């Protein structure tokens, strides 16, 4: 006796439906697996956040890179001059606002924009001078290790003897 599978015409749509269902299930399982792998394996996407643009925030970003005692020295030097430094930051913000207003002005006036940009440059210089005064006053009271960290702030780490 031979075992021959005989498919009746009524079974063909059922078989096609079974194959389509199997294919769809494999697709869904593969997609879910890829999403899970991406979630657990891939690094998280960077979160875009605007950092505070105040003088205090700038000093704090610098302070966290210093040894604890030197960081407190920097914060104290800033607190002693905070009013004056924040005032120069406010002037700078207003100068930037004025520059944006000149760019949006209709009819556009290139001379007015140049004047606003010059005022922004001057305000930026005054702001940076105020911050530099704070940093210089603090550096005078810092340890050599703190001044070394201060010198490297904003730069990539220096190579060590083992990485040269």
Short mmCIF file of N, CA and C in Angstrom, two decimals:
data_model
loop_
_atom_site.label_atom_id
_atom_site.label_comp_id
_atom_site.label_asym_id
_atom_site.label_seq_id
_atom_site.Cartn_x
_atom_site.Cartn_y
_atom_site.Cartn_z
N UNK A 1 0.81 -1.16 0.00
CA UNK A 1 0.00 0.00 0.00
C UNK A 1 0.88 1.26 0.00
N UNK A 2 0.56 2.17 -0.77
CA UNK A 2 1.30 3.41 -0.87
C UNK A 2 0.58 4.52 -0.12
N UNK A 3 1.42 5.32 0.51
CA UNK A 3 0.85 6.48 1.20
C UNK A 3 1.04 7.70 0.29
N UNK A 4 0.04 8.07 -0.33
CA UNK A 4 0.09 9.24 -1.19
C UNK A 4 -0.87 10.25 -0.61
N UNK A 5 -0.34 11.45 -0.46
CA UNK A 5 -1.20 12.51 0.05
C UNK A 5 -2.04 13.05 -1.09
N UNK A 6 -3.25 12.92 -0.91
CA UNK A 6 -4.16 13.42 -1.91
C UNK A 6 -4.82 14.67 -1.34
N UNK A 7 -4.61 15.78 -2.03
CA UNK A 7 -5.20 17.03 -1.59
C UNK A 7 -6.45 17.26 -2.41
N UNK A 8 -7.47 17.41 -1.69
CA UNK A 8 -8.73 17.67 -2.38
C UNK A 8 -8.82 19.16 -2.68
N UNK A 9 -9.55 19.54 -3.68
CA UNK A 9 -9.67 20.96 -4.03
C UNK A 9 -10.19 21.81 -2.87
N UNK A 10 -10.92 21.25 -1.94
CA UNK A 10 -11.45 22.03 -0.82
C UNK A 10 -10.35 22.37 0.18
N UNK A 11 -9.23 21.60 0.23
CA UNK A 11 -8.14 21.84 1.19
C UNK A 11 -7.14 22.90 0.72
N UNK A 12 -7.12 23.21 -0.57
CA UNK A 12 -6.13 24.17 -1.09
C UNK A 12 -6.26 25.56 -0.48
N UNK A 13 -7.43 26.18 -0.36
CA UNK A 13 -7.50 27.50 0.29
C UNK A 13 -7.06 27.45 1.76
N UNK A 14 -7.33 26.38 2.44
CA UNK A 14 -6.93 26.25 3.83
C UNK A 14 -5.42 26.17 3.94
N UNK A 15 -4.80 25.42 3.04
CA UNK A 15 -3.33 25.31 3.04
C UNK A 15 -2.69 26.68 2.74
N UNK A 16 -3.21 27.41 1.78
CA UNK A 16 -2.69 28.74 1.44
C UNK A 16 -2.86 29.69 2.62
N UNK A 17 -3.97 29.61 3.30
CA UNK A 17 -4.21 30.45 4.47
C UNK A 17 -3.24 30.10 5.59
N UNK A 18 -2.95 28.82 5.77
CA UNK A 18 -2.00 28.38 6.79
C UNK A 18 -0.60 28.89 6.49
N UNK A 19 -0.18 28.81 5.25
CA UNK A 19 1.15 29.30 4.85
C UNK A 19 1.23 30.81 5.02
N UNK A 20 0.21 31.55 4.63
CA UNK A 20 0.20 33.01 4.80
C UNK A 20 0.24 33.37 6.28
N UNK A 21 -0.49 32.66 7.11
CA UNK A 21 -0.50 32.91 8.54
C UNK A 21 0.87 32.64 9.13
N UNK A 22 1.51 31.56 8.73
CA UNK A 22 2.84 31.24 9.21
C UNK A 22 3.84 32.34 8.81
N UNK A 23 3.76 32.80 7.57
CA UNK A 23 4.64 33.89 7.11
C UNK A 23 4.42 35.17 7.89
N UNK A 24 3.17 35.53 8.15
CA UNK A 24 2.87 36.75 8.91
C UNK A 24 3.37 36.62 10.35
N UNK A 25 3.20 35.46 10.95
CA UNK A 25 3.69 35.24 12.32
C UNK A 25 5.22 35.38 12.38
N UNK A 26 5.90 34.81 11.41
CA UNK A 26 7.36 34.92 11.39
C UNK A 26 7.80 36.38 11.22
N UNK A 27 7.09 37.12 10.39
CA UNK A 27 7.41 38.54 10.20
C UNK A 27 7.22 39.31 11.51
N UNK A 28 6.11 39.11 12.19
CA UNK A 28 5.83 39.84 13.44
C UNK A 28 6.86 39.46 14.51
N UNK A 29 7.19 38.19 14.63
CA UNK A 29 8.18 37.76 15.61
C UNK A 29 9.55 38.37 15.29
N UNK A 30 9.93 38.39 14.02
CA UNK A 30 11.20 39.00 13.62
C UNK A 30 11.24 40.49 13.90
N UNK A 31 10.15 41.19 13.60
CA UNK A 31 10.11 42.64 13.86
C UNK A 31 10.18 42.91 15.36
N UNK A 32 9.44 42.14 16.16
CA UNK A 32 9.48 42.33 17.62
C UNK A 32 10.88 42.03 18.15
N UNK A 33 11.51 41.00 17.64
CA UNK A 33 12.88 40.68 18.06
C UNK A 33 13.85 41.78 17.72
N UNK A 34 13.72 42.35 16.53
CA UNK A 34 14.61 43.45 16.13
C UNK A 34 14.41 44.67 17.02
N UNK A 35 13.16 44.99 17.35
CA UNK A 35 12.90 46.13 18.22
C UNK A 35 13.46 45.90 19.62
N UNK A 36 13.28 44.69 20.14
CA UNK A 36 13.84 44.38 21.46
C UNK A 36 15.35 44.46 21.44
N UNK A 37 15.96 43.91 20.42
CA UNK A 37 17.43 43.96 20.32
C UNK A 37 17.90 45.40 20.24
N UNK A 38 17.22 46.21 19.46
CA UNK A 38 17.60 47.61 19.34
C UNK A 38 17.46 48.33 20.67
N UNK A 39 16.43 47.99 21.41
CA UNK A 39 16.19 48.65 22.70
C UNK A 39 17.26 48.28 23.72
N UNK A 40 17.68 47.03 23.74
CA UNK A 40 18.62 46.58 24.75
C UNK A 40 20.08 46.66 24.32
N UNK A 41 20.36 46.66 23.05
CA UNK A 41 21.73 46.62 22.57
C UNK A 41 22.23 48.01 22.15
N UNK A 42 21.41 48.75 21.44
CA UNK A 42 21.83 50.05 20.91
C UNK A 42 21.94 51.07 22.04
N UNK A 43 22.88 52.00 21.94
CA UNK A 43 22.97 53.05 22.96
C UNK A 43 21.75 53.96 22.88
N UNK A 44 21.36 54.55 23.99
CA UNK A 44 20.20 55.43 23.97
C UNK A 44 20.47 56.68 23.12
N UNK A 45 19.43 57.17 22.51
CA UNK A 45 19.56 58.38 21.71
C UNK A 45 19.83 59.56 22.64
N UNK A 46 20.69 60.48 22.22
CA UNK A 46 20.97 61.64 23.08
C UNK A 46 19.72 62.49 23.24
N UNK A 47 19.55 62.98 24.44
CA UNK A 47 18.41 63.82 24.75
C UNK A 47 18.81 65.27 24.53
N UNK A 48 18.08 65.93 23.68
CA UNK A 48 18.37 67.34 23.43
C UNK A 48 17.79 68.17 24.56
N UNK A 49 18.67 68.85 25.25
CA UNK A 49 18.20 69.72 26.32
C UNK A 49 19.02 71.00 26.28
N UNK A 50 18.35 72.05 26.48
CA UNK A 50 19.03 73.34 26.48
C UNK A 50 19.57 73.58 27.87
N UNK A 51 20.87 73.82 27.95
CA UNK A 51 21.44 74.08 29.26
C UNK A 51 21.20 75.55 29.61
N UNK A 52 21.10 75.83 30.90
CA UNK A 52 20.85 77.21 31.31
C UNK A 52 21.96 78.13 30.81
N UNK A 53 21.59 79.30 30.36
CA UNK A 53 22.56 80.23 29.79
C UNK A 53 22.77 81.42 30.72
N UNK A 54 23.00 81.11 31.98
CA UNK A 54 23.29 82.17 32.94
C UNK A 54 24.76 82.08 33.33
N UNK A 55 25.25 83.15 33.94
CA UNK A 55 26.63 83.14 34.41
C UNK A 55 26.79 82.11 35.52
N UNK A 56 25.80 81.99 36.41
CA UNK A 56 25.87 81.02 37.50
C UNK A 56 25.98 79.60 36.95
N UNK A 57 25.22 79.29 35.92
CA UNK A 57 25.27 77.96 35.33
C UNK A 57 26.63 77.71 34.68
N UNK A 58 27.19 78.72 34.07
CA UNK A 58 28.50 78.56 33.44
C UNK A 58 29.57 78.30 34.49
N UNK A 59 29.52 79.04 35.59
CA UNK A 59 30.47 78.84 36.67
C UNK A 59 30.28 77.44 37.27
N UNK A 60 29.04 77.00 37.42
CA UNK A 60 28.78 75.68 37.99
C UNK A 60 29.31 74.57 37.08
N UNK A 61 29.16 74.72 35.75
CA UNK A 61 29.71 73.72 34.83
C UNK A 61 31.23 73.63 34.98
N UNK A 62 31.86 74.74 35.26
CA UNK A 62 33.30 74.77 35.48
C UNK A 62 33.65 74.19 36.85
N UNK A 63 32.86 74.51 37.86
CA UNK A 63 33.15 74.08 39.22
C UNK A 63 33.09 72.56 39.38
N UNK A 64 32.17 71.91 38.68
CA UNK A 64 32.04 70.46 38.85
C UNK A 64 33.26 69.70 38.33
N UNK A 65 34.12 70.33 37.57
CA UNK A 65 35.31 69.66 37.06
C UNK A 65 36.49 69.80 38.02
N UNK A 66 36.32 70.61 39.06
CA UNK A 66 37.42 70.91 39.98
C UNK A 66 37.35 70.03 41.23
N UNK A 67 38.48 69.90 41.94
CA UNK A 67 38.41 69.26 43.25
C UNK A 67 37.45 70.04 44.15
N UNK A 68 36.87 69.37 45.14
CA UNK A 68 35.80 69.95 45.95
C UNK A 68 36.17 71.29 46.58
N UNK A 69 37.33 71.38 47.18
CA UNK A 69 37.72 72.63 47.85
C UNK A 69 37.89 73.76 46.83
N UNK A 70 38.49 73.45 45.71
CA UNK A 70 38.68 74.47 44.67
C UNK A 70 37.35 74.87 44.02
N UNK A 71 36.45 73.92 43.89
CA UNK A 71 35.12 74.23 43.36
C UNK A 71 34.41 75.21 44.28
N UNK A 72 34.51 74.98 45.58
CA UNK A 72 33.87 75.90 46.54
C UNK A 72 34.54 77.28 46.49
N UNK A 73 35.84 77.32 46.28
CA UNK A 73 36.55 78.60 46.14
C UNK A 73 36.02 79.37 44.93
N UNK A 74 35.81 78.67 43.82
CA UNK A 74 35.28 79.30 42.62
C UNK A 74 33.85 79.80 42.86
N UNK A 75 33.03 78.98 43.48
CA UNK A 75 31.64 79.38 43.76
C UNK A 75 31.60 80.60 44.68
N UNK A 76 32.48 80.64 45.67
CA UNK A 76 32.52 81.78 46.59
C UNK A 76 32.96 83.05 45.85
N UNK A 77 33.94 82.92 44.97
CA UNK A 77 34.38 84.09 44.20
C UNK A 77 33.25 84.58 43.31
N UNK A 78 32.47 83.66 42.76
CA UNK A 78 31.35 84.07 41.92
C UNK A 78 30.27 84.75 42.77
N UNK A 79 29.95 84.15 43.92
CA UNK A 79 28.91 84.75 44.78
C UNK A 79 29.25 86.18 45.16
N UNK A 80 30.55 86.46 45.36
CA UNK A 80 30.98 87.81 45.72
C UNK A 80 30.74 88.81 44.60
N UNK A 81 30.70 88.34 43.35
CA UNK A 81 30.53 89.22 42.20
C UNK A 81 29.30 88.88 41.37
N UNK A 82 28.42 88.07 41.89
CA UNK A 82 27.29 87.54 41.11
C UNK A 82 26.43 88.64 40.51
N UNK A 83 26.12 89.66 41.27
CA UNK A 83 25.25 90.73 40.77
C UNK A 83 25.83 91.40 39.54
N UNK A 84 27.11 91.75 39.60
CA UNK A 84 27.75 92.43 38.47
C UNK A 84 27.87 91.51 37.26
N UNK A 85 28.21 90.25 37.50
CA UNK A 85 28.38 89.32 36.38
C UNK A 85 27.04 89.03 35.71
N UNK A 86 26.01 88.78 36.51
CA UNK A 86 24.68 88.52 35.93
C UNK A 86 24.15 89.76 35.21
N UNK A 87 24.49 90.94 35.69
CA UNK A 87 24.06 92.17 34.99
C UNK A 87 24.69 92.24 33.61
N UNK A 88 25.97 91.87 33.50
CA UNK A 88 26.59 91.89 32.17
C UNK A 88 25.97 90.82 31.27
N UNK A 89 25.54 89.70 31.86
CA UNK A 89 24.86 88.66 31.06
C UNK A 89 23.51 89.17 30.57
N UNK A 90 22.81 89.91 31.42
CA UNK A 90 21.52 90.48 31.01
C UNK A 90 21.70 91.47 29.86
N UNK A 91 22.74 92.29 29.95
CA UNK A 91 23.03 93.23 28.86
C UNK A 91 23.32 92.46 27.57
N UNK A 92 24.08 91.37 27.68
CA UNK A 92 24.39 90.55 26.52
C UNK A 92 23.12 89.94 25.92
N UNK A 93 22.23 89.43 26.77
CA UNK A 93 20.98 88.86 26.26
C UNK A 93 20.15 89.91 25.53
N UNK A 94 20.09 91.11 26.08
CA UNK A 94 19.34 92.19 25.41
C UNK A 94 19.99 92.56 24.08
N UNK A 95 21.32 92.54 24.03
CA UNK A 95 22.02 92.84 22.78
C UNK A 95 21.71 91.77 21.72
N UNK A 96 21.67 90.51 22.14
CA UNK A 96 21.31 89.44 21.20
C UNK A 96 19.86 89.60 20.73
N UNK A 97 18.98 89.95 21.64
CA UNK A 97 17.58 90.17 21.25
C UNK A 97 17.48 91.30 20.23
N UNK A 98 18.25 92.37 20.46
CA UNK A 98 18.24 93.51 19.53
C UNK A 98 18.77 93.08 18.16
N UNK A 99 19.81 92.27 18.13
CA UNK A 99 20.35 91.78 16.86
C UNK A 99 19.30 90.95 16.12
N UNK A 100 18.60 90.07 16.84
CA UNK A 100 17.53 89.29 16.20
C UNK A 100 16.43 90.20 15.66
N UNK A 101 16.10 91.24 16.40
CA UNK A 101 15.07 92.18 15.95
C UNK A 101 15.52 92.90 14.67
N UNK A 102 16.80 93.24 14.58
CA UNK A 102 17.30 93.91 13.38
C UNK A 102 17.27 92.95 12.18
N UNK A 103 17.50 91.69 12.42
CA UNK A 103 17.43 90.72 11.32
C UNK A 103 16.01 90.54 10.81
N UNK A 104 15.03 90.68 11.70
CA UNK A 104 13.63 90.50 11.32
C UNK A 104 12.98 91.79 10.80
N UNK A 105 13.67 92.87 10.92
CA UNK A 105 13.11 94.18 10.57
C UNK A 105 12.77 94.24 9.08
N UNK A 106 11.63 94.83 8.81
CA UNK A 106 11.21 95.00 7.42
C UNK A 106 10.79 96.44 7.22
N UNK A 107 11.42 97.22 6.44
CA UNK A 107 12.50 96.89 5.51
C UNK A 107 13.82 96.68 6.26
N UNK A 108 14.60 95.76 5.73
CA UNK A 108 15.87 95.39 6.33
C UNK A 108 16.86 96.54 6.20
N UNK A 109 17.61 96.80 7.29
CA UNK A 109 18.60 97.88 7.31
C UNK A 109 19.96 97.28 7.68
N UNK A 110 20.85 97.06 6.70
CA UNK A 110 22.15 96.45 7.00
C UNK A 110 22.98 97.27 8.00
N UNK A 111 22.88 98.58 7.94
CA UNK A 111 23.66 99.42 8.87
C UNK A 111 23.17 99.21 10.30
N UNK A 112 21.87 99.11 10.49
CA UNK A 112 21.33 98.88 11.83
C UNK A 112 21.75 97.50 12.35
N UNK A 113 21.79 96.51 11.46
CA UNK A 113 22.23 95.18 11.86
C UNK A 113 23.70 95.21 12.27
N UNK A 114 24.53 95.90 11.50
CA UNK A 114 25.96 95.99 11.86
C UNK A 114 26.14 96.66 13.21
N UNK A 115 25.36 97.69 13.47
CA UNK A 115 25.43 98.36 14.77
C UNK A 115 25.00 97.44 15.91
N UNK A 116 23.94 96.68 15.69
CA UNK A 116 23.47 95.74 16.71
C UNK A 116 24.50 94.64 16.94
N UNK A 117 25.14 94.19 15.87
CA UNK A 117 26.17 93.16 16.02
C UNK A 117 27.39 93.71 16.77
N UNK A 118 27.75 94.94 16.50
CA UNK A 118 28.87 95.56 17.23
C UNK A 118 28.53 95.69 18.71
N UNK A 119 27.31 96.07 19.02
CA UNK A 119 26.89 96.16 20.42
C UNK A 119 26.93 94.78 21.09
N UNK A 120 26.55 93.74 20.35
CA UNK A 120 26.61 92.38 20.89
C UNK A 120 28.05 91.96 21.17
N UNK A 121 28.96 92.32 20.27
CA UNK A 121 30.38 91.98 20.49
C UNK A 121 30.91 92.67 21.74
N UNK A 122 30.57 93.94 21.90
CA UNK A 122 31.02 94.68 23.07
C UNK A 122 30.42 94.10 24.35
N UNK A 123 29.15 93.75 24.31
CA UNK A 123 28.50 93.16 25.48
C UNK A 123 29.12 91.81 25.81
N UNK A 124 29.42 91.03 24.79
CA UNK A 124 30.04 89.72 25.01
C UNK A 124 31.42 89.89 25.64
N UNK A 125 32.18 90.87 25.19
CA UNK A 125 33.50 91.13 25.76
C UNK A 125 33.38 91.52 27.23
N UNK A 126 32.43 92.41 27.56
CA UNK A 126 32.25 92.82 28.96
C UNK A 126 31.85 91.62 29.83
N UNK A 127 30.98 90.77 29.30
CA UNK A 127 30.55 89.58 30.04
C UNK A 127 31.73 88.64 30.29
N UNK A 128 32.51 88.38 29.26
CA UNK A 128 33.65 87.49 29.43
C UNK A 128 34.69 88.08 30.36
N UNK A 129 34.90 89.38 30.31
CA UNK A 129 35.83 90.02 31.25
C UNK A 129 35.36 89.85 32.69
N UNK A 130 34.07 89.99 32.92
CA UNK A 130 33.53 89.80 34.26
C UNK A 130 33.74 88.36 34.73
N UNK A 131 33.50 87.39 33.85
CA UNK A 131 33.74 86.00 34.21
C UNK A 131 35.23 85.72 34.43
N UNK A 132 36.06 86.31 33.62
CA UNK A 132 37.50 86.12 33.77
C UNK A 132 37.98 86.69 35.10
N UNK A 133 37.41 87.82 35.54
CA UNK A 133 37.77 88.38 36.85
C UNK A 133 37.43 87.41 37.96
N UNK A 134 36.27 86.77 37.87
CA UNK A 134 35.87 85.78 38.88
C UNK A 134 36.85 84.61 38.88
N UNK A 135 37.16 84.10 37.71
CA UNK A 135 38.05 82.95 37.61
C UNK A 135 39.45 83.29 38.09
N UNK A 136 39.95 84.47 37.75
CA UNK A 136 41.29 84.88 38.19
C UNK A 136 41.34 85.04 39.71
N UNK A 137 40.30 85.63 40.29
CA UNK A 137 40.26 85.78 41.75
C UNK A 137 40.23 84.42 42.44
N UNK A 138 39.45 83.49 41.89
CA UNK A 138 39.38 82.16 42.48
C UNK A 138 40.67 81.39 42.29
N UNK A 139 41.28 81.51 41.12
CA UNK A 139 42.51 80.77 40.84
C UNK A 139 43.64 81.16 41.78
N UNK A 140 43.65 82.42 42.22
CA UNK A 140 44.68 82.87 43.15
C UNK A 140 44.62 82.12 44.47
N UNK A 141 43.44 81.61 44.83
CA UNK A 141 43.27 80.90 46.10
C UNK A 141 43.17 79.38 45.93
N UNK A 142 43.33 78.88 44.71
CA UNK A 142 43.19 77.45 44.45
C UNK A 142 44.51 76.70 44.67
N UNK A 143 44.36 75.39 44.78
CA UNK A 143 45.52 74.51 44.84
C UNK A 143 46.11 74.35 43.44
N UNK A 144 47.36 73.90 43.35
CA UNK A 144 47.92 73.66 42.02
C UNK A 144 47.10 72.64 41.21
N UNK A 145 46.56 71.63 41.88
CA UNK A 145 45.74 70.64 41.16
C UNK A 145 44.48 71.29 40.60
N UNK A 146 43.87 72.19 41.35
CA UNK A 146 42.68 72.89 40.88
C UNK A 146 42.99 73.79 39.70
N UNK A 147 44.12 74.51 39.79
CA UNK A 147 44.50 75.38 38.67
C UNK A 147 44.82 74.55 37.42
N UNK A 148 45.40 73.35 37.64
CA UNK A 148 45.69 72.47 36.52
C UNK A 148 44.40 72.02 35.84
N UNK A 149 43.41 71.65 36.63
CA UNK A 149 42.10 71.27 36.06
C UNK A 149 41.46 72.45 35.37
N UNK A 150 41.60 73.61 35.97
CA UNK A 150 41.05 74.83 35.38
C UNK A 150 41.69 75.10 34.02
N UNK A 151 42.99 74.87 33.93
CA UNK A 151 43.71 75.10 32.66
C UNK A 151 43.24 74.16 31.58
N UNK A 152 42.80 72.96 31.97
CA UNK A 152 42.36 71.97 30.98
C UNK A 152 40.87 72.02 30.69
N UNK A 153 40.14 72.91 31.31
CA UNK A 153 38.69 72.94 31.14
C UNK A 153 38.33 73.20 29.68
N UNK A 154 37.43 72.38 29.16
CA UNK A 154 36.95 72.56 27.79
C UNK A 154 37.84 71.92 26.74
N UNK A 155 38.94 71.33 27.16
CA UNK A 155 39.85 70.66 26.22
C UNK A 155 39.68 69.16 26.36
N UNK A 156 39.97 68.42 25.30
CA UNK A 156 39.95 66.96 25.46
C UNK A 156 41.04 66.54 26.44
N UNK A 157 40.87 65.41 27.09
CA UNK A 157 41.88 64.97 28.06
C UNK A 157 43.25 64.84 27.40
N UNK A 158 44.27 65.21 28.17
CA UNK A 158 45.64 65.09 27.67
C UNK A 158 46.05 63.63 27.66
N UNK A 159 46.85 63.22 26.68
CA UNK A 159 47.31 61.83 26.67
C UNK A 159 48.26 61.58 27.85
N UNK A 160 48.16 60.41 28.42
CA UNK A 160 49.06 60.04 29.50
C UNK A 160 50.27 59.32 28.92
N UNK A 161 51.23 59.03 29.75
CA UNK A 161 52.45 58.36 29.26
C UNK A 161 52.11 57.02 28.63
N UNK A 162 51.09 56.32 29.16
CA UNK A 162 50.76 54.99 28.63
C UNK A 162 50.03 55.05 27.29
N UNK A 163 49.45 56.21 26.94
CA UNK A 163 48.71 56.29 25.68
C UNK A 163 49.50 56.98 24.58
N UNK A 164 50.72 57.38 24.87
CA UNK A 164 51.52 58.07 23.85
C UNK A 164 52.20 57.10 22.96
#
